Structures are given as structure tokens and as C-alpha cells.
XYZ file of C-alpha atoms in Angstrom:
369
model
C -1.109 -8.811 28.617
C -1.667 -5.332 28.771
C -3.382 -2.348 26.524
C -1.492 0.759 27.420
C -2.850 4.077 26.027
C -2.068 7.862 26.008
C -4.289 10.141 24.435
C -2.728 13.973 24.917
C -5.201 17.257 23.690
C -3.787 20.862 23.230
C -6.203 23.355 21.847
C -7.015 26.692 21.449
C -9.077 29.833 20.406
C -7.488 33.007 19.104
C -9.728 36.336 18.478
C -7.235 37.464 15.508
C -9.883 40.593 15.299
C -13.373 41.403 15.364
C -14.165 39.788 12.100
C -11.580 36.813 12.336
C -11.481 34.172 14.699
C -8.791 30.971 14.880
C -9.163 27.909 16.335
C -6.160 25.234 16.553
C -6.379 21.445 18.264
C -3.662 18.969 18.308
C -4.500 15.476 19.022
C -1.854 12.222 20.230
C -2.945 8.968 20.474
C -0.356 6.055 21.382
C -1.464 2.464 22.041
C -0.077 -0.379 22.395
C -1.635 -3.743 22.672
C -0.272 -7.415 23.875
C -1.476 -10.404 22.655
C -3.784 -8.910 19.818
C -1.980 -10.104 16.676
C -3.474 -13.705 17.511
C -6.096 -15.161 20.001
C -7.273 -17.952 21.396
C -7.014 -21.052 24.293
C -4.270 -22.810 21.841
C -2.509 -19.841 21.177
C 1.104 -19.608 22.935
C 2.018 -16.265 23.581
C 5.198 -15.516 21.202
C 2.463 -16.130 18.348
C 0.425 -13.593 19.226
C 2.875 -10.260 19.209
C 1.929 -6.441 20.099
C -0.216 -4.067 17.844
C 0.050 -0.771 18.162
C -1.487 2.658 17.179
C 0.269 5.998 16.918
C -1.966 8.829 15.790
C -1.280 12.190 15.437
C -3.921 14.624 14.283
C -3.928 18.600 13.499
C -6.601 20.925 12.723
C -7.310 24.302 12.038
C -10.350 26.253 11.856
C -10.538 29.760 10.383
C -13.782 31.946 10.515
C -13.850 35.252 8.671
C -16.500 37.773 8.539
C -15.593 39.259 4.932
C -18.841 41.660 5.015
C -22.057 41.729 6.792
C -23.849 39.846 4.729
C -20.735 37.187 3.657
C -19.141 34.870 5.536
C -16.471 32.634 5.075
C -14.858 29.314 7.072
C -11.795 27.525 5.957
C -10.958 24.000 8.116
C -7.510 21.790 7.555
C -6.607 18.691 8.742
C -3.399 16.454 8.651
C -2.837 13.228 9.979
C -0.387 10.725 10.463
C -1.273 7.317 11.279
C 1.411 4.417 12.001
C -0.520 1.131 13.008
C 2.233 -1.585 13.307
C 1.890 -4.844 14.272
C 5.350 -6.607 15.403
C 5.982 -10.567 16.513
C 7.592 -11.394 19.674
C 9.723 -13.746 17.701
C 10.536 -14.708 14.114
C 10.415 -18.230 14.302
C 8.548 -20.329 11.795
C 4.935 -20.882 12.998
C 4.045 -24.433 14.228
C 0.501 -25.998 14.479
C 0.470 -29.170 16.406
C -2.605 -31.196 16.422
C -3.585 -34.215 18.321
C -6.322 -36.170 17.895
C -7.556 -34.162 14.677
C -7.801 -31.068 17.141
C -5.651 -28.121 17.360
C -3.470 -28.005 20.631
C -1.333 -25.525 21.035
C 0.266 -23.022 18.077
C 3.566 -21.332 18.504
C 6.296 -19.319 16.912
C 5.637 -16.423 14.534
C 2.273 -14.994 13.811
C 1.207 -15.570 9.771
C 0.453 -11.991 9.788
C 3.627 -10.460 11.748
C 5.095 -7.915 11.055
C 2.796 -6.554 9.371
C 1.876 -2.695 8.781
C -0.608 0.374 7.646
C 0.716 4.004 7.206
C -1.165 7.229 6.653
C -0.314 10.250 6.076
C -3.393 12.389 4.680
C -4.732 16.702 4.501
C -7.323 17.795 4.028
C -8.602 20.971 2.629
C -12.315 22.549 3.275
C -13.519 26.173 2.650
C -17.398 26.765 2.979
C -18.635 30.353 1.810
C -21.856 31.539 3.191
C -24.207 34.676 1.474
C -27.020 36.058 2.428
C -28.895 38.324 -0.244
C -32.646 39.313 0.782
C -34.745 35.915 1.612
C -31.707 34.059 0.016
C -28.448 32.404 1.990
C -26.105 31.068 -0.417
C -23.683 28.701 0.655
C -20.935 27.120 -1.823
C -17.991 24.938 -0.612
C -15.069 22.731 -1.669
C -13.293 20.091 -0.253
C -10.095 18.355 -0.776
C -8.239 15.273 0.664
C -5.540 13.544 -0.375
C -4.032 10.537 1.439
C -0.934 8.311 0.724
C -1.205 4.970 2.470
C 1.379 2.022 2.238
C 0.114 -1.575 3.960
C 1.892 -4.773 4.297
C 0.348 -7.514 4.857
C 2.533 -10.791 4.050
C 0.853 -13.914 5.119
C 2.498 -17.058 5.668
C 5.758 -15.334 3.890
C 7.937 -17.080 7.186
C 6.514 -20.739 7.066
C 3.915 -22.708 8.788
C 4.379 -26.438 9.954
C 1.499 -28.224 10.757
C 2.287 -31.732 12.928
C -0.920 -34.392 13.282
C 0.531 -35.585 16.950
C 2.903 -34.873 19.664
C 4.729 -37.744 18.856
C 5.447 -36.492 15.325
C 6.625 -33.026 16.955
C 8.275 -34.964 19.066
C 10.379 -36.819 16.098
C 9.881 -34.066 13.711
C 7.743 -35.133 11.246
C 5.889 -32.685 10.047
C 2.542 -33.466 8.029
C 2.913 -30.191 6.170
C 4.030 -27.127 5.365
C 3.014 -23.873 4.117
C 4.832 -20.791 2.708
C 3.931 -17.884 0.805
C 6.631 -15.736 -2.061
C 6.027 -12.369 -3.312
C 5.441 -12.903 -7.275
C 8.350 -11.969 -9.549
C 8.384 -8.482 -10.888
C 5.359 -7.744 -8.464
C 5.006 -5.267 -5.219
C 4.712 -8.639 -3.730
C 2.992 -8.079 -0.223
C 3.084 -4.010 -0.327
C 0.689 -1.948 -1.471
C 0.107 1.711 -1.998
C -3.806 2.248 -2.288
C -3.618 6.204 -2.426
C -6.300 8.131 -3.552
C -7.369 11.876 -4.132
C -11.056 12.862 -3.217
C -12.564 16.441 -4.433
C -16.474 17.430 -3.201
C -17.862 20.650 -4.336
C -20.884 21.915 -3.315
C -23.555 24.697 -3.885
C -26.836 25.680 -1.892
C -29.939 28.173 -1.570
C -31.557 28.382 1.809
C -34.681 30.357 0.163
C -37.675 31.907 2.759
C -40.390 31.893 0.005
C -42.653 33.028 3.094
C -42.704 33.426 6.012
C -44.056 29.738 7.172
C -42.332 28.123 4.242
C -38.203 27.173 3.945
C -37.393 25.485 0.797
C -33.508 24.144 0.467
C -32.339 23.517 -3.112
C -28.366 22.080 -3.256
C -26.030 20.152 -5.911
C -22.939 18.233 -4.742
C -20.292 16.561 -7.204
C -17.999 13.924 -5.819
C -15.244 12.538 -7.720
C -12.647 10.281 -6.432
C -9.450 9.516 -8.136
C -8.000 6.096 -6.872
C -4.896 4.375 -7.848
C -5.139 1.650 -10.288
C -3.717 -1.977 -9.384
C 0.026 -1.631 -10.378
C -0.131 -5.646 -11.671
C -2.368 -7.300 -14.851
C -2.288 -11.243 -14.701
C -2.404 -11.872 -18.211
C -3.202 -15.822 -17.883
C -5.331 -15.955 -20.867
C -8.280 -18.281 -18.865
C -9.341 -15.030 -17.428
C -9.483 -13.613 -20.652
C -13.175 -15.187 -21.761
C -14.847 -14.043 -18.567
C -13.481 -10.135 -19.146
C -11.165 -10.350 -15.657
C -8.362 -7.762 -15.962
C -6.733 -7.326 -12.367
C -5.192 -4.121 -13.461
C -8.293 -1.988 -14.543
C -9.713 0.541 -12.828
C -11.879 3.355 -14.151
C -12.432 6.609 -11.995
C -16.158 6.859 -11.683
C -16.451 10.569 -12.811
C -20.300 11.537 -13.219
C -21.192 11.754 -9.282
C -23.775 14.602 -9.040
C -25.729 14.309 -6.022
C -29.259 16.763 -5.736
C -30.581 17.617 -2.799
C -34.001 19.069 -1.837
C -35.739 20.430 1.578
C -38.338 21.859 2.926
C -39.587 23.389 6.627
C -43.472 24.209 6.645
C -45.562 25.931 9.494
C -48.964 25.136 8.712
C -50.517 26.937 11.705
C -50.151 31.134 12.814
C -48.059 29.963 15.877
C -44.703 27.942 16.010
C -45.972 24.969 17.134
C -46.542 22.745 13.875
C -43.417 22.002 11.698
C -43.275 19.647 9.242
C -40.181 19.035 7.586
C -38.648 17.029 4.647
C -36.159 16.359 2.119
C -34.983 14.012 -0.515
C -30.910 13.666 -1.753
C -28.406 11.870 -3.748
C -25.396 10.691 -1.472
C -22.620 8.396 -2.921
C -20.533 6.614 -0.909
C -16.674 6.024 -0.632
C -14.295 3.175 -1.502
C -12.636 1.848 1.768
C -8.625 1.333 1.822
C -8.452 -2.106 2.246
C -10.615 -2.703 -0.603
C -8.084 -1.330 -2.597
C -5.437 -2.782 -1.312
C -7.388 -6.323 -1.683
C -7.534 -5.693 -5.152
C -3.896 -4.790 -5.474
C -2.313 -7.977 -3.969
C -5.406 -10.598 -4.535
C -4.175 -11.010 -8.326
C -2.985 -14.257 -8.394
C 0.383 -13.048 -9.041
C 1.416 -11.203 -6.337
C 1.493 -13.223 -3.750
C 1.824 -17.137 -4.176
C 1.157 -19.765 -1.160
C 2.799 -23.064 -1.936
C 2.028 -26.174 -0.122
C 4.437 -29.121 0.471
C 4.391 -32.216 1.576
C 6.167 -36.032 1.736
C 9.527 -35.844 0.380
C 9.293 -32.158 -0.403
C 9.046 -31.027 3.000
C 12.382 -29.053 4.426
C 13.779 -30.295 7.603
C 12.199 -28.699 10.532
C 12.329 -25.913 11.642
C 13.954 -24.242 8.247
C 12.179 -22.263 5.996
C 12.994 -21.753 2.223
C 15.028 -18.515 2.169
C 13.398 -18.098 -2.092
C 10.569 -19.601 -3.869
C 11.688 -23.892 -4.149
C 10.771 -25.475 -7.773
C 8.206 -27.959 -6.202
C 5.546 -27.285 -3.832
C 1.907 -27.182 -4.340
C -0.198 -23.716 -5.246
C -3.949 -23.956 -4.701
C -6.117 -22.175 -6.895
C -5.848 -18.536 -6.654
C -8.734 -15.994 -5.007
C -8.545 -13.510 -7.935
C -10.512 -9.763 -6.603
C -10.528 -7.524 -9.099
C -12.689 -4.461 -10.453
C -15.781 -4.900 -13.134
C -15.697 -2.915 -15.852
C -18.840 -1.639 -15.021
C -17.866 -0.586 -11.590
C -19.007 2.953 -10.319
C -19.115 4.322 -6.705
C -22.118 3.388 -4.306
C -25.099 5.570 -4.301
C -27.667 5.740 -1.935
C -31.156 7.983 -2.393
C -32.360 9.256 0.961
C -35.803 10.884 1.915
C -37.615 12.209 4.883
C -40.917 13.224 6.335
C -41.645 14.669 9.620
C -43.900 16.284 11.619
C -43.041 17.774 15.103
C -45.927 19.361 17.507
C -46.064 21.234 20.414
C -48.359 19.526 22.842
C -46.771 22.185 25.712
C -44.196 24.053 26.849
C -41.246 21.714 26.859
C -43.411 18.849 25.799
C -42.920 17.922 21.753
C -44.600 14.846 19.938
C -43.103 13.869 16.429
C -43.265 11.430 14.133
C -41.019 10.736 11.069
C -40.712 8.948 8.209
C -36.897 7.581 6.809
C -36.775 6.123 3.003
C -33.247 5.130 1.712
C -32.450 2.944 -1.582
C -28.936 1.588 -2.296
C -27.663 1.105 -5.652
C -24.249 -0.205 -7.180
C -23.684 -1.112 -3.604
């Protein structure tokens, strides 16, 4: 097995003028890891495919002195991330058991081929103005991502044998194969999203010893609704709607902080603050809600006379087979973004030159997690 990785970095800074500075950076990562799609002492090499990561990132930052009291920083980032997993063989997965214990697993991994492709762009602008004892900051953040995921577990089938003798006699005990639901995207999901963030902050030097910070941030995440609604009437009494997703639009986060020097010297400083911070929704969580709805992917088990002849697989969903009760993942009607309320209070004292003693307290309360 081999893990190979190449990382490249190109960076440059330009002093466009006395008032403008431009920084740009390009990162490239290429990773190729063998044997990472499936692992274990009973896993054959062909069953564990190759995991790859191909990432390109371009960032740029422009800092501008518009006036002696007005500064602006603009940042941009573009990301392209491809993470395919490729099998060593497309042969049907075979699980060979003996004495009730798995002895060997070979053939194709149940999750390969698979991939996650991401293309994202982010724009950030921060404006700072100094006015008397006030330092005002305003800013905005736009983040847009287009994502395509393919995770098709057991779509190429999986046979299980209970002994060596059964395997050599081609007598499987069971067979499992997954099929894409008719009229659904199947195992392909596209959990695209767009995020906005806006903030304003005032750093106020109330006295030579006391500095106050007041801020307010607003976050809005526009998530793509799940494309499939399961019409099963058994779900209605429980309020389960697999196509539901209502974007949370009231995410205001106030912030407050202070720094105080109670003595005439700078040896003692007291700092504190409190704020509301909203979380993000991982795209893999969205993909699970899009795909795990009881319709998009249907896994059927076959035993006895319903079994296909080893190592054949079904080219289309057959009439027979047993389907287990689906595990459904959905967004609750009262779902909102997660929120943490964080506060801190600390004291630092300079005992002697280059030696500082400090004590601090941090409190975090999470809701809607």
C-alpha cells in the first residue's frame, strides 16, 4: 500500500501604490491513498480501492487606505475539491464466513465508485473607519457552494457465504443489492447552499483605562430543499415530511466586550465579553436528508430460490426480494440553526518584566444543537 501526496504553493505580494497592497496565493493538493476505501485483516486488496483528493484553492486580498481614517480590506477565495474513490475491480462483493466468523471479503467495495465534488466561491469585505474615540467596522461575507455527492452502497450487489464448502459449491446464503428509486435522483445528491453574513462593530475608548466593544452580526444560510417527498400515509400522523426544509432567517448575534485597566499602570488588565454565535449545517448532513428518505435508495435482500446465480447481479430491480423497514432522516418542522451563547471574564497581571499571571473563566451554552 502507498500514500502519495504532492502539495504546491505559489504566493506573491504586490505594493500597487502607497495606498494599495494586493496579496495572492494558489494552493494545490494531490493525494492518492491505496487501501483506504475498505480496511481490516479480512479484507482483500482488491476490495479496498483507491481514495483520492484533488484540491485547488485561489485566494486574493486587497488592502486599501482610502483616507487617513478609512481602511478597506477585500478578500476572495475560490475552491475546487474533487474526492473520488475508485475500486480495483467491479466484481460483485463476496463475504466469506466460516464458523460464524468473517474469514475474507473480496470483490468490489460496496461504496466504490463514489465521489464528492465541490466548487465554492467566497467574497469578504471589511471597512474600518476611525472617528474620534470610536473605531467603526462594517463587513459582509458571501459564500456560495455547488456540491455533487455520489454514495451508492451495495448497488453492485453483495453475496454472503456461510462456509468454504458453500463458496466452492457456489451456494450463497444471502444476497443484497440496492436500487435507485424510480422517479428520484437515486444515490446522487446536490446539497448546494449560499451563506450570507453581515456585521457592524464599534470599539469605543470610553476613558484612557476603559475600552468597550459593541457589535451585531446577522447570518443567513440558504439551503437547498430535499428534492423528494415520501408520500407514504404512515408518515403523516407523525408529521414526517422528507421534502421539508424551511430556512432560518432570524439569526441575529449581538456581541459585547470590554478591556479595563484599574491601575494607573498597564500591569493589571481585566477583559470580558459575551456573544451569540450561530453554527453551520455540514453538507454531509444535507446529503443524508436528501438521500435517506425511504425512496431514493432501496436495498433488497434475497435468500433461497430468489437468489441469483453467483456471481450474477440484477440489471434492474426485480419483483422479489425483501426490503427492510427504511431508516428515514428528515428536517423537523421546528428546525432552526444551532446557537451557542459564549461569555468570558479574565484577569492578567504582570508580576515582573516578561512574566504575566492570568486567570480566566469561560461559559458556553448551546441550544438547538
